[in-house]
Coordinates of C-alpha atoms in Angstrom, one line a residue:
P1 CA 62.0 -16.3 65.2
M2 CA 62.8 -15.8 68.8
C3 CA 62.7 -12.3 70.2
P4 CA 63.8 -11.1 73.6
H5 CA 61.0 -11.1 76.2
D6 CA 62.1 -7.9 77.7
K7 CA 61.8 -6.0 74.5
A8 CA 58.3 -7.0 73.6
P9 CA 55.5 -8.1 75.9
W10 CA 54.2 -10.5 73.2
C11 CA 55.2 -11.8 69.8
T12 CA 53.3 -11.3 66.6
V13 CA 53.0 -14.6 64.7
V14 CA 51.1 -14.9 61.5
L15 CA 49.2 -18.2 61.6
P16 CA 47.9 -19.9 58.5
W17 CA 44.3 -19.9 59.8
A18 CA 44.4 -16.1 60.0
R19 CA 42.8 -16.1 56.6
L20 CA 40.1 -18.5 57.5
G21 CA 37.9 -15.9 59.1
P22 CA 37.5 -13.6 62.1
G23 CA 37.3 -16.6 64.5
G24 CA 41.1 -16.8 64.9
P25 CA 42.9 -20.0 66.0
P26 CA 41.2 -22.8 67.7
D27 CA 40.6 -22.6 71.4
G28 CA 43.7 -23.5 73.5
L29 CA 46.1 -22.6 70.7
R30 CA 46.8 -19.2 71.9
A31 CA 50.5 -18.7 72.7
R32 CA 51.6 -18.6 76.2
G33 CA 52.5 -15.2 77.7
E34 CA 50.1 -13.4 75.2
S35 CA 48.6 -10.3 76.8
G36 CA 46.2 -9.5 73.9
P37 CA 44.6 -10.9 70.8
V38 CA 46.7 -11.9 67.9
P39 CA 46.3 -9.3 65.0
I40 CA 45.2 -10.6 61.6
E41 CA 46.3 -9.2 58.3
D42 CA 43.6 -7.3 56.4
E43 CA 42.9 -8.6 52.9
K44 CA 43.5 -6.2 50.1
E45 CA 40.3 -5.1 48.2
G46 CA 40.2 -6.2 44.6
L47 CA 39.7 -4.0 41.5
I48 CA 36.5 -5.8 40.5
E49 CA 34.6 -8.0 42.9
F50 CA 31.3 -9.7 42.5
Y51 CA 28.8 -11.1 44.9
G52 CA 28.7 -14.8 45.7
S53 CA 25.0 -15.3 45.2
Y54 CA 21.8 -13.6 44.1
Q55 CA 20.6 -13.3 47.7
E56 CA 23.7 -11.5 48.7
L57 CA 23.4 -9.1 45.8
F58 CA 19.7 -8.4 46.3
Q59 CA 20.2 -7.9 50.1
F60 CA 23.0 -5.4 49.5
F61 CA 21.0 -3.5 46.9
C62 CA 17.9 -3.2 49.1
S63 CA 19.9 -2.1 52.1
N64 CA 21.9 0.6 50.3
T65 CA 19.7 1.9 47.4
T66 CA 18.1 5.3 47.4
I67 CA 14.9 4.0 45.9
H68 CA 12.1 4.3 48.4
G69 CA 10.5 1.1 49.8
A70 CA 13.3 -1.2 48.8
I71 CA 14.7 -1.3 52.4
R72 CA 11.4 -2.8 53.5
L73 CA 12.1 -5.9 51.6
V74 CA 15.1 -6.6 53.9
C75 CA 14.1 -5.2 57.3
S76 CA 10.9 -7.1 57.3
K77 CA 12.3 -10.5 56.2
K78 CA 11.6 -12.1 59.6
N79 CA 7.9 -11.2 59.0
K80 CA 6.8 -13.2 56.0
M81 CA 3.5 -11.3 55.7
K82 CA 5.1 -7.9 55.6
T83 CA 7.7 -9.2 53.2
A84 CA 5.0 -10.5 50.9
F85 CA 3.0 -7.2 51.2
W86 CA 6.0 -5.0 50.4
S87 CA 7.2 -7.3 47.6
V88 CA 3.7 -7.1 45.9
L89 CA 3.5 -3.3 46.5
F90 CA 7.1 -2.7 45.2
F91 CA 6.6 -4.7 42.0
L92 CA 3.1 -3.3 41.5
T93 CA 4.5 0.2 41.7
F94 CA 7.2 -0.7 39.2
G95 CA 4.5 -2.0 36.8
L96 CA 2.4 1.1 37.1
M97 CA 5.4 3.4 36.6
Y98 CA 6.5 1.6 33.4
W99 CA 2.9 1.6 32.2
Q100 CA 3.0 5.4 32.5
F101 CA 6.4 5.3 30.7
G102 CA 4.8 3.4 27.8
I103 CA 2.1 6.1 27.5
L104 CA 4.7 8.8 27.4
Y105 CA 6.8 7.0 24.8
R106 CA 3.7 6.4 22.7
E107 CA 2.8 10.0 22.8
Y108 CA 6.4 11.1 22.0
F109 CA 6.7 8.8 19.0
S110 CA 3.4 10.0 17.6
Y111 CA 5.2 13.3 17.0
P112 CA 2.4 15.7 18.0
V113 CA 2.7 19.4 17.0
N114 CA 1.4 22.7 18.3
L115 CA -0.2 25.2 15.9
N116 CA 1.3 28.6 16.2
L117 CA -0.7 31.5 14.8
N118 CA 1.1 34.8 14.1
L119 CA -0.3 38.0 12.7
N120 CA 2.2 40.1 10.7
S121 CA 1.9 43.6 9.3
D122 CA 4.1 44.6 6.4
R123 CA 4.0 45.8 2.8
L124 CA 2.7 42.9 0.8
T125 CA 3.9 41.5 -2.6
F126 CA 0.9 41.4 -4.9
P127 CA 0.1 37.9 -6.2
A128 CA -0.2 36.8 -9.8
V129 CA -3.6 37.2 -11.4
T130 CA -4.7 35.1 -14.4
L131 CA -7.7 36.1 -16.5
C132 CA -9.2 34.0 -19.3
T133 CA -11.8 34.9 -21.9
L134 CA -14.0 31.8 -21.3
N135 CA -14.3 31.4 -25.0
P136 CA -12.1 29.0 -27.0
Y137 CA -11.0 30.9 -30.1
R138 CA -11.3 29.6 -33.7
Y139 CA -7.6 29.7 -34.5
S140 CA -6.7 29.9 -38.2
A141 CA -4.6 26.8 -38.0
I142 CA -7.6 24.6 -37.1
R143 CA -10.5 26.7 -38.5
K144 CA -11.2 24.4 -41.4
K145 CA -11.4 21.2 -39.3
L146 CA -13.5 23.0 -36.7
D147 CA -16.0 23.9 -39.4
E148 CA -16.2 20.3 -40.4
L149 CA -16.7 19.2 -36.8
D150 CA -19.5 21.7 -36.4
Q151 CA -21.3 20.4 -39.5
I152 CA -21.1 16.8 -38.2
T153 CA -22.3 18.0 -34.8
H154 CA -25.2 19.9 -36.5
Q155 CA -26.3 16.7 -38.2
T156 CA -25.9 14.7 -35.0
L157 CA -28.2 17.0 -33.0
L158 CA -30.7 17.0 -35.8
D159 CA -30.8 13.2 -35.8
L160 CA -31.0 12.9 -32.0
Y161 CA -33.1 15.8 -30.9
D162 CA -34.5 17.1 -34.2
Y163 CA -32.7 20.4 -33.4
N164 CA -31.4 22.5 -36.3
M165 CA -28.4 24.3 -34.9
S166 CA -27.9 27.7 -36.4
L167 CA -24.4 28.2 -37.9
A168 CA -22.6 31.4 -38.5
R169 CA -22.1 30.5 -42.2
S170 CA -24.7 30.6 -44.9
D171 CA -26.7 27.5 -45.9
G172 CA -25.0 27.3 -49.3
S173 CA -21.5 27.4 -47.8
A174 CA -22.6 25.0 -45.1
Q175 CA -23.7 22.4 -47.7
F176 CA -20.6 23.0 -49.6
S177 CA -18.5 22.4 -46.6
R178 CA -20.6 19.3 -45.7
R179 CA -19.8 17.8 -49.1
R180 CA -16.1 18.5 -48.6
T181 CA -15.9 17.1 -45.1
S182 CA -12.7 15.2 -44.6
R183 CA -13.3 11.5 -44.8
S184 CA -10.7 10.9 -42.0
L185 CA -12.6 13.2 -39.6
L186 CA -16.0 11.8 -40.4
H187 CA -14.6 8.2 -40.0
H188 CA -13.2 8.9 -36.5
V189 CA -16.4 10.7 -35.5
Q190 CA -18.5 7.8 -36.7
R191 CA -16.2 5.5 -34.7
H192 CA -17.2 7.4 -31.5
P193 CA -20.9 8.1 -32.2
L194 CA -23.1 10.1 -29.9
R195 CA -26.1 7.9 -29.0
R196 CA -29.1 7.7 -26.8
Q197 CA -29.7 4.6 -24.6
K198 CA -32.0 3.4 -21.9
R199 CA -30.8 3.9 -18.3
D200 CA -30.8 0.1 -17.6
N201 CA -30.1 -1.1 -21.1
L202 CA -26.9 -0.4 -23.1
V203 CA -28.5 -1.4 -26.4
S204 CA -28.5 1.5 -28.8
L205 CA -31.8 2.7 -30.2
P206 CA -32.9 2.5 -33.8
E207 CA -32.8 5.6 -35.9
N208 CA -36.5 6.1 -35.8
S209 CA -36.7 6.2 -32.1
P210 CA -39.2 8.5 -30.3
S211 CA -38.2 11.7 -28.7
V212 CA -35.9 11.6 -25.7
D213 CA -37.6 11.3 -22.3
K214 CA -35.3 12.5 -19.5
N215 CA -36.7 9.9 -17.1
D216 CA -36.0 7.0 -19.4
W217 CA -32.9 7.8 -21.5
K218 CA -29.2 8.6 -21.1
I219 CA -27.0 10.1 -23.8
G220 CA -23.3 9.4 -24.4
F221 CA -20.8 8.1 -26.9
V222 CA -19.2 4.7 -27.5
L223 CA -15.5 4.0 -26.8
C224 CA -13.9 0.8 -28.0
S225 CA -10.5 -0.8 -27.8
E226 CA -8.2 -1.0 -30.8
N227 CA -9.5 -4.4 -32.0
N228 CA -13.1 -3.5 -31.0
E229 CA -13.2 -6.5 -28.6
D230 CA -14.2 -4.3 -25.6
C231 CA -16.5 -1.3 -25.8
F232 CA -18.2 0.8 -23.1
H233 CA -20.5 3.8 -23.2
Q234 CA -19.4 7.0 -21.6
T235 CA -22.9 8.2 -20.6
Y236 CA -24.3 11.3 -19.0
S237 CA -27.7 12.1 -17.5
S238 CA -27.6 15.6 -19.0
G239 CA -27.7 15.9 -22.8
V240 CA -25.8 19.2 -22.5
D241 CA -22.9 17.6 -20.6
A242 CA -22.8 14.7 -23.1
V243 CA -22.7 17.0 -26.2
R244 CA -20.0 19.2 -24.6
E245 CA -17.9 16.2 -23.6
W246 CA -18.3 14.5 -27.0
Y247 CA -17.5 17.7 -28.9
S248 CA -14.5 18.4 -26.5
F249 CA -13.1 14.9 -27.2
H250 CA -13.0 15.5 -30.9
Y251 CA -11.8 19.1 -30.4
I252 CA -8.8 17.9 -28.5
N253 CA -7.9 15.5 -31.3
I254 CA -8.0 18.4 -33.7
L255 CA -5.7 20.5 -31.5
A256 CA -3.3 17.6 -31.1
Q257 CA -2.8 17.5 -34.9
V258 CA -1.3 21.0 -34.9
P259 CA 2.5 20.3 -35.3
D260 CA 3.6 23.5 -33.6
A261 CA 1.8 25.0 -30.5
K262 CA 2.9 28.5 -31.5
D263 CA 0.3 28.3 -34.3
L264 CA -2.3 28.6 -31.6
D265 CA -0.7 31.7 -30.0
E266 CA -2.9 34.4 -31.4
S267 CA -3.1 36.9 -28.5
D268 CA -5.4 39.8 -28.9
F269 CA -4.8 41.6 -25.6
E270 CA -6.1 45.0 -26.7
N271 CA -9.5 43.6 -27.8
F272 CA -9.9 41.7 -24.5
I273 CA -8.4 44.0 -21.9
Y274 CA -9.9 47.5 -22.4
A275 CA -8.2 49.1 -19.4
C276 CA -5.6 47.9 -16.9
R277 CA -4.4 49.9 -13.8
F278 CA -2.4 48.9 -10.8
N279 CA -1.8 51.2 -7.9
E280 CA -3.2 54.1 -10.0
A281 CA -0.6 53.4 -12.7
T282 CA -1.3 52.0 -16.2
C283 CA -0.3 48.5 -17.0
D284 CA 1.8 47.6 -20.1
K285 CA 2.7 44.5 -22.0
A286 CA 5.7 43.9 -19.7
N287 CA 3.3 43.2 -16.8
Y288 CA 1.6 40.1 -18.3
T289 CA 2.3 36.8 -20.0
H290 CA -0.1 35.0 -22.4
F291 CA -0.9 31.3 -22.8
H292 CA -3.7 29.3 -24.4
H293 CA -6.1 27.0 -22.6
P294 CA -8.1 24.5 -24.7
L295 CA -11.4 25.3 -23.0
Y296 CA -10.9 28.8 -21.5
G297 CA -9.3 30.3 -24.6
N298 CA -6.7 33.1 -24.3
C299 CA -5.4 33.6 -20.8
Y300 CA -3.3 36.5 -19.4
T301 CA -1.3 36.3 -16.2
F302 CA -0.4 39.6 -14.6
N303 CA 2.5 40.2 -12.2
D304 CA 4.2 36.9 -13.1
N305 CA 7.6 38.4 -13.8
S306 CA 9.7 37.6 -10.8
S307 CA 12.2 40.4 -11.7
S308 CA 9.7 43.2 -11.2
L309 CA 6.9 42.2 -8.9
W310 CA 4.1 44.6 -7.8
T311 CA 4.0 45.7 -4.2
S312 CA 0.9 47.1 -2.5
S313 CA 1.7 50.3 -0.7
L314 CA -1.7 50.5 1.0
P315 CA -4.7 48.3 1.3
G316 CA -8.0 49.2 -0.4
I317 CA -9.6 49.1 -3.8
N318 CA -7.6 52.0 -5.2
N319 CA -4.3 50.3 -4.5
G320 CA -4.9 47.1 -6.3
L321 CA -5.4 45.8 -9.8
S322 CA -8.4 47.2 -11.8
L323 CA -9.4 45.7 -15.2
V324 CA -12.1 46.4 -17.7
V325 CA -12.5 43.3 -19.9
R326 CA -14.6 42.4 -23.0
T327 CA -17.0 39.6 -22.5
E328 CA -18.5 39.5 -25.9
Q329 CA -18.6 36.1 -27.8
N330 CA -17.7 36.6 -31.4
D331 CA -16.2 33.9 -33.8
F332 CA -15.9 31.5 -30.9
I333 CA -17.0 27.9 -30.3
P334 CA -20.4 27.8 -28.6
L335 CA -20.4 24.0 -28.1
L336 CA -17.3 24.2 -25.8
S337 CA -18.2 27.2 -23.7
T338 CA -21.8 27.7 -22.5
V339 CA -21.1 30.7 -20.2
T340 CA -20.5 34.4 -20.9
G341 CA -18.0 36.5 -19.0
A342 CA -14.4 35.9 -18.0
R343 CA -12.6 33.6 -15.5
V344 CA -10.1 34.9 -13.0
M345 CA -7.8 33.2 -10.6
V346 CA -5.4 34.5 -7.9
H347 CA -2.3 32.5 -7.2
D348 CA 1.3 32.8 -6.1
Q349 CA 4.1 33.5 -8.4
N350 CA 5.9 30.5 -10.0
E351 CA 2.8 28.4 -9.7
P352 CA 0.7 27.4 -12.7
A353 CA -2.9 28.6 -12.9
F354 CA -5.2 25.7 -12.7
M355 CA -8.4 27.5 -13.7
D356 CA -10.6 24.4 -13.1
D357 CA -9.6 24.3 -9.4
G358 CA -9.3 27.8 -8.0
G359 CA -10.8 30.1 -10.6
F360 CA -14.2 31.8 -10.6
N361 CA -16.3 33.6 -13.2
V362 CA -16.8 37.3 -13.7
R363 CA -20.3 38.3 -14.8
P364 CA -20.9 40.7 -17.8
G365 CA -22.3 44.1 -16.9
I366 CA -21.1 43.7 -13.3
E367 CA -18.3 45.2 -11.3
T368 CA -16.7 42.4 -9.3
S369 CA -14.6 43.6 -6.3
I370 CA -12.3 40.9 -4.9
S371 CA -10.6 41.5 -1.5
M372 CA -7.7 39.3 -0.5
R373 CA -6.2 38.1 2.7
K374 CA -2.8 36.5 2.6
E375 CA -2.2 33.3 4.6
M376 CA 1.1 31.4 4.9
T377 CA 1.4 27.8 6.2
E378 CA 4.7 26.3 7.4
R379 CA 4.6 22.6 8.3
L380 CA 7.2 20.6 10.2
G381 CA 8.8 18.0 8.0
G382 CA 10.6 14.8 8.9
S383 CA 8.8 12.6 11.4
Y384 CA 6.2 15.2 12.2
S385 CA 4.4 15.2 8.8
D386 CA 4.7 13.8 5.3
C387 CA 5.2 17.2 3.7
T388 CA 8.0 17.8 1.2
E389 CA 10.3 20.8 1.0
D390 CA 10.8 21.0 -2.8
G391 CA 9.3 17.8 -4.2
S392 CA 12.7 16.2 -4.8
D393 CA 11.8 13.3 -2.5
V394 CA 8.5 12.6 -4.2
P395 CA 8.6 9.7 -6.7
V396 CA 6.8 11.7 -9.4
Q397 CA 8.6 13.7 -12.1
N398 CA 7.5 17.4 -12.2
L399 CA 6.4 18.1 -15.8
Y400 CA 5.7 21.7 -15.2
S401 CA 8.2 24.5 -15.4
S402 CA 7.3 25.8 -11.9
R403 CA 7.9 24.9 -8.3
Y404 CA 6.4 21.9 -6.6
T405 CA 2.8 22.0 -5.6
E406 CA 0.4 19.2 -4.8
Q407 CA -1.7 19.8 -7.9
V408 CA 1.4 20.0 -10.1
C409 CA 2.4 16.6 -8.8
I410 CA -1.1 15.0 -9.2
R411 CA -1.4 16.2 -12.8
S412 CA 2.2 15.1 -13.6
C413 CA 1.4 11.7 -12.1
F414 CA -1.6 11.2 -14.3
Q415 CA 0.2 12.3 -17.4
L416 CA 3.1 9.9 -16.8
N417 CA 0.6 7.0 -16.3
M418 CA -1.2 8.1 -19.5
V419 CA 2.0 7.9 -21.5
E420 CA 2.9 4.5 -20.0
R421 CA -0.6 2.9 -20.4
C422 CA -1.9 4.6 -23.6
S423 CA 1.4 5.4 -25.4
C424 CA 0.5 9.1 -25.8
A425 CA 0.0 12.2 -23.7
Y426 CA -3.2 14.0 -22.7
Y427 CA -3.4 17.4 -24.4
F428 CA -4.4 19.4 -21.3
Y429 CA -1.2 18.6 -19.5
P430 CA 2.5 19.2 -20.3
L431 CA 4.2 16.9 -22.7
P432 CA 6.9 14.5 -21.3
D433 CA 10.2 14.0 -23.1
G434 CA 9.9 11.6 -26.0
A435 CA 6.1 11.5 -26.0
E436 CA 3.5 12.9 -28.3
Y437 CA -0.1 14.1 -27.7
C438 CA -3.0 11.7 -28.2
D439 CA -4.6 11.9 -31.7
Y440 CA -6.9 9.2 -33.0
T441 CA -5.3 9.4 -36.4
K442 CA -2.2 7.9 -34.8
H443 CA -3.6 6.3 -31.6
I444 CA -7.0 4.8 -32.6
A445 CA -8.1 3.7 -29.1
W446 CA -6.6 6.4 -26.9
G447 CA -10.1 7.6 -25.9
Y448 CA -11.0 4.1 -24.6
C449 CA -7.7 4.0 -22.7
Y450 CA -8.1 7.6 -21.4
Y451 CA -11.5 7.1 -19.8
K452 CA -10.6 3.8 -18.3
L453 CA -7.5 5.4 -16.8
L454 CA -9.4 8.4 -15.6
A455 CA -11.8 6.1 -13.6
E456 CA -8.8 4.4 -12.0
F457 CA -7.3 7.8 -11.2
K458 CA -10.4 9.1 -9.5
A459 CA -10.6 5.9 -7.4
D460 CA -6.8 6.4 -6.5
V461 CA -5.9 3.0 -8.0
L462 CA -2.9 4.8 -9.6
G463 CA -1.8 6.0 -6.2
C464 CA -1.2 9.6 -7.3
F465 CA -3.0 11.1 -4.3
H466 CA -0.9 8.9 -2.0
K467 CA 2.4 9.7 -3.7
C468 CA 1.9 13.4 -4.0
R469 CA 2.5 15.1 -0.6
K470 CA 1.7 18.6 0.5
P471 CA 4.6 21.1 0.4
C472 CA 6.0 22.2 3.8
K473 CA 5.6 25.9 2.9
M474 CA 2.7 27.2 0.9
T475 CA 1.0 30.6 0.4
E476 CA -2.8 30.9 -0.1
Y477 CA -5.1 33.8 -0.6
Q478 CA -8.5 33.9 1.0
L479 CA -10.9 35.7 -1.3
S480 CA -14.2 37.4 -0.8
A481 CA -16.1 39.0 -3.6
G482 CA -18.7 41.8 -3.9
Y483 CA -20.9 42.6 -6.9
S484 CA -22.5 45.8 -8.2
R485 CA -24.0 46.9 -11.5
W486 CA -21.5 48.5 -13.9
P487 CA -21.8 51.0 -15.4
S488 CA -24.8 52.5 -13.7
A489 CA -27.9 53.5 -15.6
V490 CA -27.0 57.2 -15.5
S491 CA -23.4 56.7 -16.5
E492 CA -23.5 53.9 -19.1
D493 CA -24.0 56.2 -22.1
W494 CA -20.8 58.2 -21.7
V495 CA -18.8 55.1 -20.5
F496 CA -19.8 53.1 -23.6
Y497 CA -19.1 56.2 -25.8
M498 CA -15.6 56.5 -24.5
L499 CA -15.0 52.8 -25.0
S500 CA -16.2 53.0 -28.5
Q501 CA -13.9 55.9 -29.3
Q502 CA -10.8 54.4 -27.6
N503 CA -11.3 50.7 -28.0
K504 CA -13.6 50.5 -31.0
Y505 CA -16.3 49.1 -28.8
N506 CA -19.4 48.7 -31.0
I507 CA -21.6 46.0 -29.4
T508 CA -25.3 46.3 -29.8
S509 CA -26.1 44.8 -26.4
K510 CA -23.8 47.1 -24.5
R511 CA -24.2 45.8 -21.0
N512 CA -23.5 42.1 -21.9
G513 CA -20.2 43.0 -23.6
V514 CA -18.1 44.4 -20.8
A515 CA -17.2 43.7 -17.1
K516 CA -15.0 45.3 -14.5
V517 CA -12.8 43.5 -12.0
N518 CA -11.0 45.0 -8.9
I519 CA -8.5 42.9 -7.0
F520 CA -6.9 44.3 -3.8
F521 CA -5.7 43.5 -0.3
E522 CA -8.3 44.0 2.4
E523 CA -5.7 44.9 5.0
W524 CA -1.9 44.8 5.6
N525 CA -2.1 42.1 8.2
Y526 CA -1.4 38.6 7.0
K527 CA -1.6 35.3 9.0
T528 CA 1.2 32.8 9.4
N529 CA 0.3 29.3 10.5
G530 CA 3.3 27.5 11.9
E531 CA 4.0 24.2 13.6
S532 CA 6.3 23.5 16.6
P533 CA 7.0 20.1 18.3
A534 CA 4.6 19.6 21.2
F535 CA 6.6 16.8 22.8
T536 CA 10.4 17.3 22.6
V537 CA 13.1 15.2 24.2
V538 CA 13.3 17.7 27.0
T539 CA 9.6 17.3 27.7
L540 CA 9.9 13.5 27.5
L541 CA 12.8 13.5 30.1
S542 CA 10.9 15.8 32.3
Q543 CA 7.8 13.7 32.2
L544 CA 9.8 10.5 32.9
G545 CA 11.5 12.2 35.8
N546 CA 8.1 13.3 37.2
Q547 CA 6.8 9.7 37.0
W548 CA 9.9 8.2 38.6
S549 CA 9.7 10.7 41.5
L550 CA 6.0 10.2 41.9
W551 CA 6.2 6.4 42.3
F552 CA 9.6 6.0 43.9
G553 CA 10.8 9.5 45.0
S554 CA 14.2 9.1 43.5
S555 CA 16.5 10.7 41.0
V556 CA 18.7 9.9 38.0
L557 CA 21.3 8.3 40.3
S558 CA 18.7 5.9 41.5
V559 CA 18.2 4.9 37.9
M560 CA 21.9 4.3 37.7
E561 CA 21.7 2.1 40.8
L562 CA 19.0 0.0 39.1
A563 CA 21.2 -0.2 36.0
E564 CA 24.1 -1.4 38.1
L565 CA 21.9 -4.1 39.7
I566 CA 20.8 -5.4 36.3
L567 CA 24.5 -5.4 35.2
D568 CA 25.5 -7.3 38.3
L569 CA 22.8 -9.8 37.8
I570 CA 23.9 -10.4 34.2
V571 CA 27.6 -10.9 35.3
I572 CA 26.7 -13.2 38.2
T573 CA 24.5 -15.3 35.9
F574 CA 27.3 -15.5 33.4
I575 CA 29.9 -16.6 36.0
L576 CA 27.7 -19.2 37.5
A577 CA 26.8 -20.6 34.1
F578 CA 30.4 -20.7 33.1
R579 CA 31.4 -22.5 36.3
R580 CA 28.6 -25.0 35.8
F581 CA 29.7 -25.6 32.2
R582 CA 33.3 -26.2 33.3
S583 CA 32.2 -28.6 36.0
K584 CA 30.1 -30.6 33.6
R585 CA 32.9 -30.7 31.1
W586 CA 35.4 -31.9 33.7
H587 CA 33.1 -34.7 34.9
S588 CA 32.6 -35.8 31.4
S589 CA 36.4 -35.9 30.8
A590 CA 37.1 -37.7 34.1
R591 CA 34.9 -40.7 33.3
P592 CA 37.0 -43.8 32.2
P593 CA 36.7 -45.0 28.6
P594 CA 34.3 -47.9 28.0
N595 CA 37.1 -50.4 27.3
S596 CA 39.5 -49.4 30.1
H597 CA 40.5 -51.7 33.0
D598 CA 38.5 -51.6 36.2
N599 CA 41.3 -50.4 38.4
T600 CA 39.6 -48.8 41.4
A601 CA 42.8 -47.6 43.0
F602 CA 43.9 -45.9 39.8
Q603 CA 40.6 -44.3 39.3
D604 CA 40.5 -43.0 42.9
E605 CA 44.0 -41.6 42.5
A606 CA 43.1 -39.9 39.3
S607 CA 39.9 -38.6 40.6
G608 CA 41.6 -37.2 43.6
L609 CA 44.2 -35.5 41.6
G610 CA 41.9 -34.0 39.0
A611 CA 38.9 -32.8 41.0
P612 CA 39.0 -29.0 41.4
H613 CA 37.3 -29.0 44.8
R614 CA 39.9 -31.2 46.2
F615 CA 42.7 -28.8 45.2
T616 CA 40.7 -26.1 47.0
V617 CA 40.7 -28.0 50.2
E618 CA 44.4 -28.8 50.0
A619 CA 45.1 -25.1 49.5
V620 CA 43.3 -24.1 52.6
V621 CA 44.4 -26.9 55.0
T622 CA 48.1 -26.5 56.0
T623 CA 50.2 -28.3 58.6
L624 CA 50.2 -26.6 62.0
P625 CA 53.6 -25.5 63.3
S626 CA 55.2 -26.8 66.4
Y627 CA 53.6 -25.2 69.4
N628 CA 57.1 -24.8 70.9
S629 CA 57.6 -21.9 68.6
L630 CA 54.8 -20.1 70.5
E631 CA 56.7 -20.1 73.7
P632 CA 57.8 -16.7 74.9
C633 CA 61.2 -15.5 74.1
G634 CA 63.9 -15.4 76.8
P635 CA 65.0 -17.8 79.6
S636 CA 62.5 -20.2 81.1
K637 CA 61.7 -20.9 84.7
D638 CA 64.4 -23.6 84.7
G639 CA 66.9 -21.2 83.4
E640 CA 67.1 -22.7 80.0
T641 CA 67.3 -20.8 76.9
G642 CA 64.6 -21.3 74.4
H643 CA 65.5 -22.6 70.9
E644 CA 64.0 -21.7 67.7

């Protein structure tokens, strides 16, 4: 519109080419009477904008990022040598940094731990102590069959070694018992005979073989499958071991035939424990529990009652457990136990006493003083170790009525495999539900199956050692023992006299019939071994930040800038790919059908109407207005009034 010249020195006219760029209108098209440049409207900034090319994006990033060295890739672009040098250096630095990152991540995901050692001082709960007689007892429920087994063993040793084993019974009664030997027992013993054989030859020897030479012969017994198709010899280099193992095998079968285990519960505490004192106070029956072990006889566990546990008020020998035990062998089974004394084991409450693993023997006529040091171990679970809290995540059923331990799990695993493979349970371990103990009167070839399974167990073919994991929390006792003669030569007379008066002690060989045991804490201090994570998330982030600062001297915001660059690259790649896809799709749709008429004018018209780039050109190019509208407002030199 026209505006008075006296009111404005020049008119503002928005031209269509104002959006074409900062160059303005073409030369010579400026309005007459203008005293200054024509202002151009500013474009409004969009909410989301992207770069038009990869080069533009990369140049903007290198010019504005806080990562050190990136600006060198832009400012030295006119010098190709410098650009190449800084490019190689920049990407080499990136590679070295991420190599260090890989090392840090590998160390983090290895889950290392620190070992923490703490020394604590407090009143200590006294552990459980189990003491066994080391002599399997001839229980009345199995006495008859044991006598028969002894007679068969006597004849076997006489045939093999020409050794006449002395028996407690008279010759007449022995011959009478021999004639009345149970046919079933003799049949099963003959099925598993004790034989001698050459070391390199499994062929049994004839009955009139010469005497055994230890360099040429082995001794063992034969085990066969149920149909006798497969047999093997369980051999031993020592004849003593072979006889004990063979006798034990038949002894276990006899025990398994007892219908009720209570028939074997013949505790004789007073005849085994002559004196018991803890913390200078006398023990009573409420302080111990009794159980029977097939090989170690009667066993007594002290301080196993969780309701009233002993507590050591002071360390030292006078503030622990003191026992005087009987070590005489009378009416026992000499073929099972070849040692004299007692077996003692120190363990934690609510844990079974595995006498084969942690026990040790007490010698007759000796005072054994055992000092203890408590040690607790706490492991980190989860990803840091394969320990278990309570065994609930271990794929093995706990057959013991105690808390989870590694040995409990291993024995339960073997017993479950025994029931599965041999259809019966081994007598030394707890009986699973619905199973029965192995007895060759019912399970003829269980011995063959057992020794085969035992070999696989020791070779970890069953996987028990892999399945059973260590507990995360466990308590152990480090023991050290000292020995002295007891009683001494000057005091043995009155000591044995007092024992004979009070405990009816009437052993001819006095010194070999008794022993004394003292168990006490060496000191109040106990050690706790704990674990803590050595490489936490905080440590990982700190190390990553140190590496990032070392190689690029930047911060977390610089990492966000790099993440933004990657995101922009992805978006631009997607947009360009989408445009390329649409362009190809339009070209394919714009092509004429194969059977259409060849009308060039129609095709050109259609092509001109449908091409996207042609619409873009038409949107930019507009018709220029009449230059008369650019004349200044007001009367002209000729006195004419300007028209719109």
